[in-house]
Short mmCIF file of C-alpha atoms in Angstrom, two decimals:
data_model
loop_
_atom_site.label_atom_id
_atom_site.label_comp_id
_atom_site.label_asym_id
_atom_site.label_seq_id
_atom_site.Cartn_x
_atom_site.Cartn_y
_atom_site.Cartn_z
CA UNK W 6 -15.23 6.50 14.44
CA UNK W 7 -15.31 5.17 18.19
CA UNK W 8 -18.00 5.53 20.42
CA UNK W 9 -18.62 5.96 24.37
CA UNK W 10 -17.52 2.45 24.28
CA UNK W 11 -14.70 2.49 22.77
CA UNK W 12 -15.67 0.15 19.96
CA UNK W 13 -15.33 1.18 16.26
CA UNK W 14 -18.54 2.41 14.74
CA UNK W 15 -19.25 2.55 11.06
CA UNK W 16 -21.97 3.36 9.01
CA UNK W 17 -23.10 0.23 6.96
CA UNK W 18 -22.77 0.12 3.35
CA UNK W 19 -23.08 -2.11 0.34
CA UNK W 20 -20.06 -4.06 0.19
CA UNK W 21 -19.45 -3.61 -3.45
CA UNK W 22 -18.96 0.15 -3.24
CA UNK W 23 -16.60 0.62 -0.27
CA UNK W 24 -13.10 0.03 -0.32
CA UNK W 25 -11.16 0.73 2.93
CA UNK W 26 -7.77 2.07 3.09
CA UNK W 27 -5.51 1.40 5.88
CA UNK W 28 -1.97 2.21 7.36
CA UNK W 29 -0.24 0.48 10.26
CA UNK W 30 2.33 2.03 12.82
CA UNK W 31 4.02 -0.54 14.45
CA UNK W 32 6.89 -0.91 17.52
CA UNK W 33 9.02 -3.13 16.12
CA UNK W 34 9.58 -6.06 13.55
CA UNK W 35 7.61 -8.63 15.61
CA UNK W 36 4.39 -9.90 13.94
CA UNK W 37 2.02 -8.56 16.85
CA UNK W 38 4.02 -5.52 16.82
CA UNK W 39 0.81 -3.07 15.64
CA UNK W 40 0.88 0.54 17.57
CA UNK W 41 -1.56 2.34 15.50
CA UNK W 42 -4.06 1.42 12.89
CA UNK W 43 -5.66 4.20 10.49
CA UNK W 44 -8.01 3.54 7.82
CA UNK W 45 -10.10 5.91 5.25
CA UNK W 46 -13.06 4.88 2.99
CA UNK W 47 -13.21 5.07 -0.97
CA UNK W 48 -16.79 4.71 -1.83
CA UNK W 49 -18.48 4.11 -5.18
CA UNK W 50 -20.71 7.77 -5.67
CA UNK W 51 -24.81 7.24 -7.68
CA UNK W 52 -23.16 8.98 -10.36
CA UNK W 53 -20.63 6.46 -11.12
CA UNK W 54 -17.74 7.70 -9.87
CA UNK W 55 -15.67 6.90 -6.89
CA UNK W 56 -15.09 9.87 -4.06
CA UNK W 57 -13.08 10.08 -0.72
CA UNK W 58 -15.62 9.52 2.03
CA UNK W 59 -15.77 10.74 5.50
CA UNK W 60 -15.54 7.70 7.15
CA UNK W 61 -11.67 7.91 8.16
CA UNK W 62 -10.39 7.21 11.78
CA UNK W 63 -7.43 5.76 13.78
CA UNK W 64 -7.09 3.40 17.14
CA UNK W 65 -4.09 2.84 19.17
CA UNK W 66 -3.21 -0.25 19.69
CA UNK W 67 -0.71 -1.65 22.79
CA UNK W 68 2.24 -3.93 20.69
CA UNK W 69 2.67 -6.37 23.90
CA UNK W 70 6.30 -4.46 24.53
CA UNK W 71 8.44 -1.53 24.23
CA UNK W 72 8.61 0.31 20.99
CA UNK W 73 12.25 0.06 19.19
CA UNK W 74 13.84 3.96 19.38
CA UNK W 75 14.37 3.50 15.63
CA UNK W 76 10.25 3.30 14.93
CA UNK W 77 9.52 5.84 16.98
CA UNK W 78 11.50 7.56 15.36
CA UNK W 79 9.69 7.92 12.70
CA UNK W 80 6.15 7.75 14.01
CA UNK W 81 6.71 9.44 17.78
CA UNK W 82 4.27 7.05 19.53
CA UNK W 83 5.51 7.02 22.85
CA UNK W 84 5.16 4.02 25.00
CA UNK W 85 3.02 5.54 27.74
CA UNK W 86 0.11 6.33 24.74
CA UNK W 87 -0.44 2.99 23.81
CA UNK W 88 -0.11 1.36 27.42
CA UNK W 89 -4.06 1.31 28.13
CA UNK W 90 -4.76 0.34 24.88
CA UNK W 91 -6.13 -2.80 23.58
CA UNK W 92 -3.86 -5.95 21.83
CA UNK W 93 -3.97 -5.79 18.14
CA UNK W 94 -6.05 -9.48 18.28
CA UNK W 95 -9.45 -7.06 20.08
CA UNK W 96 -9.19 -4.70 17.84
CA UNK W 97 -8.09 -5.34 14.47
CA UNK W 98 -11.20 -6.83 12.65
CA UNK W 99 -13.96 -4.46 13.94
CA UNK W 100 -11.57 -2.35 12.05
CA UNK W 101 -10.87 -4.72 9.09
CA UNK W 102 -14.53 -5.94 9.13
CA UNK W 103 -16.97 -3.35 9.26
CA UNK W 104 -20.52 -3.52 9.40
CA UNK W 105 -21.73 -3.84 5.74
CA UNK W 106 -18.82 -5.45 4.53
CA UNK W 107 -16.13 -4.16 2.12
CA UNK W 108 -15.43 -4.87 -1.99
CA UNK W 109 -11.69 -5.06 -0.81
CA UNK W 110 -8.82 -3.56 1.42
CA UNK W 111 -5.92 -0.97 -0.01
CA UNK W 112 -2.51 0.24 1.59
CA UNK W 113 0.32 1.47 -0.39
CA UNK W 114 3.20 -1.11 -0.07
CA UNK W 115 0.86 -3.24 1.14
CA UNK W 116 2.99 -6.37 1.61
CA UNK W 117 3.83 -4.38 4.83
CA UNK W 118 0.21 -4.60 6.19
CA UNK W 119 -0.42 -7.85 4.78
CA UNK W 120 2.13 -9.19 7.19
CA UNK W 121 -0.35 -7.95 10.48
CA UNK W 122 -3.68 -8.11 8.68
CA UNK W 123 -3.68 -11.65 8.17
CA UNK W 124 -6.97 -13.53 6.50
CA UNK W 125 -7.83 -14.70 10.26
CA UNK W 126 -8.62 -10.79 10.83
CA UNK W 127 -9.55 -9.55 7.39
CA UNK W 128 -11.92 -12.54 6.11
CA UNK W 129 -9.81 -13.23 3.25
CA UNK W 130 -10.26 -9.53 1.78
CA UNK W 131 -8.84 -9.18 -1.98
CA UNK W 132 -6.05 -6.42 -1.44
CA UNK W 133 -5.06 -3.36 -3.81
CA UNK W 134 -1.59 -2.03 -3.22
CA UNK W 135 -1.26 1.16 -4.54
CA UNK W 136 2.23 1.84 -4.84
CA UNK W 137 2.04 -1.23 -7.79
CA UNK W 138 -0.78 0.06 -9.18
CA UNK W 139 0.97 3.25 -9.80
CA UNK W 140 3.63 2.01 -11.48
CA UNK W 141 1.20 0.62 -13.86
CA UNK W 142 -0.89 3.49 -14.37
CA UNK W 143 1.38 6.70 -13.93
CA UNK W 144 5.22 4.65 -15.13
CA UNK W 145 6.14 8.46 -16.20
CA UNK W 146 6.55 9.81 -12.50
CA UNK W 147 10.02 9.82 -10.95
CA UNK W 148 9.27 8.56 -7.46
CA UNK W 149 6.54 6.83 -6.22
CA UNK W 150 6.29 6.54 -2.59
CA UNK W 151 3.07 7.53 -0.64
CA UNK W 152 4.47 11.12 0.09
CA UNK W 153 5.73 11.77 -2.93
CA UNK W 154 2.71 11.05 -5.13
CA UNK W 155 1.23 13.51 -3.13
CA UNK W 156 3.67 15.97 -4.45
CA UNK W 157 3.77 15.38 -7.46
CA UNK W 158 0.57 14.67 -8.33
CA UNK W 159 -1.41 16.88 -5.97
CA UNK W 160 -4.79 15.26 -5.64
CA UNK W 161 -7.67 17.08 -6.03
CA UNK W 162 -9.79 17.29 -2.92
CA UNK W 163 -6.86 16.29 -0.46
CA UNK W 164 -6.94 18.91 2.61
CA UNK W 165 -2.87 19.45 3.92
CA UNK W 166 -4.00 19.32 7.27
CA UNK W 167 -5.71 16.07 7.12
CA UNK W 168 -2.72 14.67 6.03
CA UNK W 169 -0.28 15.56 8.44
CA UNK W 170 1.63 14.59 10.23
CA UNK W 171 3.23 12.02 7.73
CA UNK W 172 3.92 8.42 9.01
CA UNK W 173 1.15 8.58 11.42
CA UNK W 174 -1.42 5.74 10.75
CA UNK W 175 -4.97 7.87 9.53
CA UNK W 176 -3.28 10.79 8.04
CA UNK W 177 -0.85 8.24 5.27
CA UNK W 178 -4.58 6.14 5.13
CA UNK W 179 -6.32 9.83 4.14
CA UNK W 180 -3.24 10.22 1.37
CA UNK W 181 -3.29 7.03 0.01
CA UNK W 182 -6.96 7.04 -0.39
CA UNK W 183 -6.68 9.92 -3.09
CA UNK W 184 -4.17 8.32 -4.82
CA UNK W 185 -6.78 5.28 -4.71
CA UNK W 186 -9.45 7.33 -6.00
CA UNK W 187 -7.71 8.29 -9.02
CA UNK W 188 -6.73 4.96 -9.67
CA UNK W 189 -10.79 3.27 -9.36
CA UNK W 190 -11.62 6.33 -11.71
CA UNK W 191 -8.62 5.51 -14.60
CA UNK W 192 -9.12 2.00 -14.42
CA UNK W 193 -11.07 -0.72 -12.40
CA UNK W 194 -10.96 -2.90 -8.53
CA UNK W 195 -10.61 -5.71 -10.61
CA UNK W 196 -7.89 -4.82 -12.90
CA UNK W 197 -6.26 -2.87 -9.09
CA UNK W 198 -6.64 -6.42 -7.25
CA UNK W 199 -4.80 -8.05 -10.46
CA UNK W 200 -1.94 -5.92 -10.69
CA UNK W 201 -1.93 -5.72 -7.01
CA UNK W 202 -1.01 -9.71 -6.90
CA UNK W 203 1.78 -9.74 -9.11
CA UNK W 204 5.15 -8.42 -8.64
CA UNK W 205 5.83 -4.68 -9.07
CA UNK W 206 6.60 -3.83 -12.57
CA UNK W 207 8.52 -1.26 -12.30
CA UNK W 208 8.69 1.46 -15.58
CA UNK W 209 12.07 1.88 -15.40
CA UNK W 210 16.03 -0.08 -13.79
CA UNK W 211 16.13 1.10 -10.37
CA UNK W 212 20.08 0.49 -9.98
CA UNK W 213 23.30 -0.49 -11.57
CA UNK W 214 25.24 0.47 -14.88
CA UNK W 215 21.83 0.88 -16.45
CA UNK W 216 19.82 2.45 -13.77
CA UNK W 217 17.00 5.16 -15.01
CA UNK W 218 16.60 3.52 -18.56
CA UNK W 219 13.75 2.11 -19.43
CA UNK W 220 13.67 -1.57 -20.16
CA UNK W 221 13.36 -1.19 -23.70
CA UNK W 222 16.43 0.29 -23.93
CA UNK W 223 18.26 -2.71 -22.11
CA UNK W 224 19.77 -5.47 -24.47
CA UNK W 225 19.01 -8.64 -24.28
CA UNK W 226 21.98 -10.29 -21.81
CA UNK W 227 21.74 -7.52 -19.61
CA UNK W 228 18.06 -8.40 -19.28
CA UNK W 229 18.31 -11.84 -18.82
CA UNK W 230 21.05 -10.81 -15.56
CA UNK W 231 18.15 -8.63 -13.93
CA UNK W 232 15.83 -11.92 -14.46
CA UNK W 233 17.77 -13.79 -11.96
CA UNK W 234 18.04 -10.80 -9.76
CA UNK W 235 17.16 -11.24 -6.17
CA UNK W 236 14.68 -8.50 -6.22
CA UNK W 237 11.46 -9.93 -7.14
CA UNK W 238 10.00 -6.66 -8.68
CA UNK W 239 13.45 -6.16 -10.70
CA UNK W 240 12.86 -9.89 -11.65
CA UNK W 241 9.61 -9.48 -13.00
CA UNK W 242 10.03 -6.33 -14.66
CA UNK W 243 13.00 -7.85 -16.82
CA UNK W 244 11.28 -11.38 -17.26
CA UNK W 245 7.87 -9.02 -18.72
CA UNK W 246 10.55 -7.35 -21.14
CA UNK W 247 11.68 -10.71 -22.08
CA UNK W 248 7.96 -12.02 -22.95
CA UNK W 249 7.80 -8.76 -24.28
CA UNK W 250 10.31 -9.30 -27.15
CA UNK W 251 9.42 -13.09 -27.63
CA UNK W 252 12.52 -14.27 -25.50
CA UNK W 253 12.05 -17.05 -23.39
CA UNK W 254 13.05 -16.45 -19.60
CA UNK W 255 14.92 -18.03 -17.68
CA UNK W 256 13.45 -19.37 -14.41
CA UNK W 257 16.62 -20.62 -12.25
CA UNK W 258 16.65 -17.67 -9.73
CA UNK W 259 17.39 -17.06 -6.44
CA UNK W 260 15.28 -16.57 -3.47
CA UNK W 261 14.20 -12.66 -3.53
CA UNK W 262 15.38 -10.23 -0.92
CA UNK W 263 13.80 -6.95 0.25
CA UNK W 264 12.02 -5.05 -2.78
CA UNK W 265 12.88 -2.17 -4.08
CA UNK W 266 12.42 1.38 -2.66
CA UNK W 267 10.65 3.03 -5.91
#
């Protein structure tokens, strides 16, 4: 929350039973390029379980130049709203810092934040991504983007308003923080912060001939071709199936491109 000041304010807690979400809007591809940062705490209940929290909030931020039409696009943050505001550099680790300290940060795809919420701001935070982690834990859904988790798994707890509108920084931090809460209570941070710094394994061939099966069903050439794919989460998910069956894998690949849209 901010106060008179403008400053964020928290409430302390015991770093080992607060983990804080966040989501970043940004104007453009540039690595200052923030517009809006939202964030929403998981915290670890007395009885054992972990529970959405009401610390949840959002700041502005001004990206140092004119956001691209395509972003705003999708996030309608108009230039004029974020021309008073403060450079991401003032803001961003009273935000990814807060008083009491934190067990670790979470954002779903969080490569994407990882990029803006470099060590220098977070401390060297461990990170949980939780679109990974949900292809590890729930490999039976279809999709598994922030939105449609929601969807399709309809999180107990999670108020409709709140969450809306979609691609705006707090309300995606609010979302994702549900699907994080499930996640703590299935498994733990520490097995979370493991899967979250490998590849994605993903449950199932995202494209091709063979897309939609799972990789069990793939023979053995076909999966050594997806292990020198360029997609580093195809990559993985066929070299796993390799170890799997006992085959060795192949490690002359090419450099990876973008990941996949899962």
């Amino acid at each position: 929350m901010l106060t008179e000041s403008g400053t964020v304010a928290v409430k302390p807690a015991d770093h080992k039973s607060r983990i804080r979400v966040v989501d970043l809007e940004t104007g453009g591809n540039g690595p200052n390029e923030v517009c809006e940062i939202g964030w929403q705490d998981v915290v670890l209940g007395h009885d054992g379980a972990w529970k959405v929290d009401d610390e949840r909030g959002s700041l502005l931020v001004n990206p140092g130049r004119a956001i691209s039409p395509e972003t705003m696009a999708i996030h309608h943050i108009l230039d004029a709203e974020v021309a008073t505001a403060p450079f991401w550099k003032e803001v961003a680790s009273s935000v990814l810092r807060p008083e009491g300290g934190l067990l670790a940060l979470a954002a779903h795809r969080a490569a994407f934040e990882q990029r803006y919420c470099t060590p220098r701001y977070t401390g060297g935070a461990d990170w949980i991504c939780t679109w990974k982690s949900a292809l590890r834990l729930w490999p039976e859904l279809p999709r598994f983007s922030n939105q449609m988790l929601r969807y399709l798994r309809m999180p107990e707890g999670l108020v409709h308003s709140i969450g809306l509108p979609a691609h705006r920084a707090m309300p995606d931090a609010y979302v994702t923080a549900h699907h994080l809460r499930d996640m703590l209570n299935e498994t733990t941070s520490e097995q979370l912060v493991a899967w979250s710094r490998e590849p994605g394994l993903l449950p199932r061939v995202p494209s091709g001939t063979e897309r939609g099966k799972g990789w069990d069903r793939v023979d053995i050439e076909t999966l050594r071709g997806f292990a020198r794919d360029r997609d580093t989460d195809v990559r993985f998910s066929a070299e796993t199936e390799l170890r799997r069956r006992g085959n060795a894998v192949d490690v002359g690949v090419v450099e990876p491109e973008q990941g996949t849209l899962l």
